Structure formats: structure tokens, C-alpha cells
Amino acid sequence: MRLVIREYLSMLKESRELDALLPDLLFSMDIIPLSTAQVGVRQYGVDVAAVGADPEDNYVTKLFLFTIKQGNFSRKIWDDGTPQAIRSSLNEIIDVYIPQHVDNQHKSLPKKVIVSCGGDLKQEVEDNWKGYKSTHTKVGELEFDLWDGNKLAFLIEKYLLDEYLFPESSQKYLRKTIALADQNEDEPRYFYELIEETLFKFYLPQDKKKNAERKRQKTLNFLNLSLNIVFHWCQESNNLRPSLLCAERMLLRTWDWIRKYEFFDCSKTIIGLQKIFLTYIKIGRTYIVKLQPHCLVRDGLFGYGGDKLEYPLRCFELIGVLGSLGMAYYWCAYFNQDEEMKREYFEQTNAIAKTLSALIENNSAAHRPLYDEHGIDIILGLLTLEETKHRNVAFDWLIRLSTSIIRGYRLGKHFPIASDSYEQLVALQFGQAQPKEKLMELSTILPVLADWYAILDLDNEYLSFQESIGKVLTSTNLQYWFPDETTDDYLYACNAGYESGITVSSIKLAESVEKHKITIAKLLENHKECEQLSCFIHGLPILALISSRHFRTPVIPIFWQCYILAGKLSEDINTNE
């Protein structure tokens, strides 16, 4: 396991990676971080400051001052004449930080200055490092140490992967996940088992005592570390999909754990959840950056599924990923109090919407849903387009989707079947399937498309769509799915549509957009159970959207139908917080 961690550390960058890991490690060592690295703020050489007992010196209480560097400790980063060099940072700590920026309560403590890097101390600079330490060390007052990749791997294994908290089985699941990082044939089931085992199969204290809070915080730190290790290994394998699935699953299952044991008022537990959410955001952003060039060229996703079936399946999967991540960034922006971060999140949301628009425009398969559950991905995509004011793209896509489905059904090919059977898709492709009336005996996509005609106020287009449905799909039962009072018990663990909820069937599309809006208003008035979902109550409805993408639970209608009533998703969903 130590070799795995050591390799992971060598991949870390200084900013927002190694400096994000270090405070979690210190916390597990009972060394309390006082400050962490901040981008754009002068820190006088100190990236992380902490105070606590030194386990390497008879547990003497000390003030720890860390300067963090990426990669190997080489001659170049030791003293290249820039303020970012290690020697420059150490001089600033001695000359400025210790005399002027140490709190009065810590001034009498011995100071331990530590250079931390994910790589190795190169032989070419060993004498320089030893000489500097010898010259500046003051016994009992000031000392120096190096936490390189080997030292960090040892400390992480000892303190973050404590065998009493996280047994060998958990570490085995992590190693198996890494070994299969280049595979896409199956989901990362070993990592899923690691999450289940850590959160639900081992005893974790549920009381509000400090020791219990610390143990829960340590558990979430371990999970986040495991997720980051898998992410970096997937990057090395040039296959990010498993890491995104792991991030979605961890986020949802962690919320379910918090919900089940009612840890909502435990700040340390919520901070742990926030870290996992930010890791999900980071993985998603990297995934999108990798695939973006393929979205910008004609049929650029064809290479990821080079036949008539795999091509649209890949398109709609990516549409769902882009849509859910776009909405995740949107909610981050909407609820963020920091104006700079709010602006950054909005910019990322818009960038995702542009990538989604390019995918839809350049890939004809994005207009041919093959499963009825592709309605989930369509909704997620339309939500992101709507929130970023890409209405022209939404309008064009809506028309193409409607035309493709109706034409495909007429021809008996390329229409969204009501099951998730790949075998039935293959049989339909070769003309050996059941009658089309049986394959599309129900549809959740069609009423969703009708709703979006109403959202976009497309009166004439809606009328044409409504007439086509009435003439062509006469035996198809149009349906909505709404959550019920039991849905919260399933939403973050499985496809809640199979285990809970209410299906409103035999929907008849009204003769006009205005009448359809009235129908929607009545439906929403009679189905308000979503307001009782924990993610709505506690201000994280985005989790319901991520759950729909991951577990394939139907998207809760309030997410799009509220536009019909009020015009703005963010203003219409009450979060009570």
C-alpha cells in the first residue's frame, strides 16, 4: 500500500493538491492546522502552520511551519534565485514569519520548519540542505526537517490508513480498483464496496462527543484520499470514467450516511462532505477538459463507440455528465458567498454549456435516444442550457429530438425503447425485435419534451408535436414519475424509481401550450413530496440530479416544471436554508 501512496504523491501538484492533503494528515496525527495555503496571498514562506505534539520528539508541543513544493527536491528548486525557491521560502520564514506573524500564544513554543514535497531529495542538493540546517538550527528553539515522498507515504499509511480504523480489506479494494483503472467494461465495483464497508459495515460512533467527531472526520478524510488516489491513477491510465463514477457514488453514499445518522449539525462531518464534493467537481472538470476537443469536431465521439448503437449511447452518457456537472457548478455559484469564486463557478458553468452545445451540434447521434431512460440525460442537458441562456441550442435540439423519435417510430428503428436491454437494441437493429408497440409501450421522454415546448413558449411547435403524438404513437402510455414519502430512503443508494415514488400514467397532451401549463401546475400542486427530501431541506438539491445520472432514477419533475410556473429554477425551489 505504501508504494501505491508513494506513486500517488509523486503525481501531486503543489497548489490545491499536496497542500490540501497535508492538513488532513496533520489532523490524523493530532497536530492541529492553524492556517492553510491560500492562492494569491503572500504567506512569507509558510503554506501550512500547525501546532501539536511532535511524535518524533517525545511528543513535545511545537509550532510546525510547512513550506510545500511540487516534485523532487532538486538543485533547481532549492535556490534558483526566485521567491518560490525553497531557500528563499526558508529565509522568509526565519526573517519575517517567525518574528512578525507568530501569535503570542505560540511564540514561546519550539519551531519546526518542514519542507514537504511529493518527490525525493536529490543527491546533488543533499549537502546544501544539510549545511543550511546546520547553520540555522537552534537547539530547543528552531529545527528543520524534510517530509519527502517516502516520509509522507509512511505517515499517511500510519495515520490516515490506520489498520484499526480501516482494515486490510478496505486497502485491498483500493488496490483492486487501481489495478482496473484502465477498464471500462464494468463499473468500479471494488471501490463501491470500499465505500459501503467504510460507512455502513463498520461501527462508526454516532454521538456528539469530540472523539466521535474526530473519528468521523478521519473516516471522510480516508475516503477522500482514496478517491483522489483512484483519480490520479485513472489519469495515468488515460481513462477518467471510473474515477467519475467513484466520485458520484462516494458523494451520494456519504450523504446517505449523514442523512441516516442525522449528522447535519456536525460541522466537521459536513466539512468532510464538502471536500468530497470538491473532489467530484475537480474530477468532472478534468473529464470534460479531456473530452472537449472531441465535442468540437463533426462526429468527434464516434471513435468512442464506432457503430450505430454504441455511438448514441456514448453521446447520451456524456450529455448526462455535462448536464449534471453544469448544474453542480451552477449551484456552487448560486450559493457561494465569495464573489470571485461565484464568478469562477458561473464561468465554468457557461464553459460546460458551450461544450454541451458543440456536442449536440456536431454529433447527429445526440438527436437519437435509444432508451427511454435517455430522458434523464436530455433533462440534465436542457437544464444546463436553460440556466446558461443557451435557449437557441435548446430549441434546435428539442425539435431534432422530437422529429427523430417520431420518424424512428414510424420506420420501426432508432426510437427510445421502454427497457434498458442492450439485447433488444441489437434485435431491433437487425429487424428481429418485438413489435414496436410493445417496445415503446410507455414513454417518459415524450411528456418531458412537451413540457420543454411549454417552457420555451413554442406554441406552434408544441401543437405540431402534440398532433404527431396523437396520430403516430397511439399505443404509447405517457408517464411522469414523482417521489413519495419513502423516496429519500432510496434516492442516494439505488434507482429510487424502482423502489418508491408515484407514477402518473396515461398523460394526455393538452391542445395548446397554455392548457398544458395548467395541467403541469395542477400536477405540481398535488405532488409536493420532493420538499421533504433531505437534499432539498438542507440546501443540496443538486444531489438529486447527480443521483438521477448515476443510479438512473427519473429526474424529479420540479427541476424543470418549475420553469413553467416561475421561470427560474434557482428562485422556485425552496431549500429552507
PDB file of C-alpha atoms in Angstrom, residues 5 22 75 134 194 218 265 327 341 361 370 472:
ATOM      1  CA  ILE A   5       0.661   6.067  -1.879  1.00  0.00           C
ATOM      2  CA  LEU A  22      -1.286  17.869   4.354  1.00  0.00           C
ATOM      3  CA  ARG A  75      19.138  21.902  -7.024  1.00  0.00           C
ATOM      4  CA  SER A 134      23.315  23.018  10.499  1.00  0.00           C
ATOM      5  CA  LEU A 194     -14.874   0.095  -0.117  1.00  0.00           C
ATOM      6  CA  LYS A 218     -10.895  10.847   9.869  1.00  0.00           C
ATOM      7  CA  ASP A 265     -25.356  19.610  12.759  1.00  0.00           C
ATOM      8  CA  MET A 327     -25.830  22.100 -12.747  1.00  0.00           C
ATOM      9  CA  MET A 341     -15.487  32.082  -6.568  1.00  0.00           C
ATOM     10  CA  GLU A 361     -24.425  20.320 -32.902  1.00  0.00           C
ATOM     11  CA  LEU A 370     -32.275   4.682 -27.874  1.00  0.00           C
ATOM     12  CA  VAL A 472     -48.335   8.133 -34.623  1.00  0.00           C
TER      13      VAL A 472
END
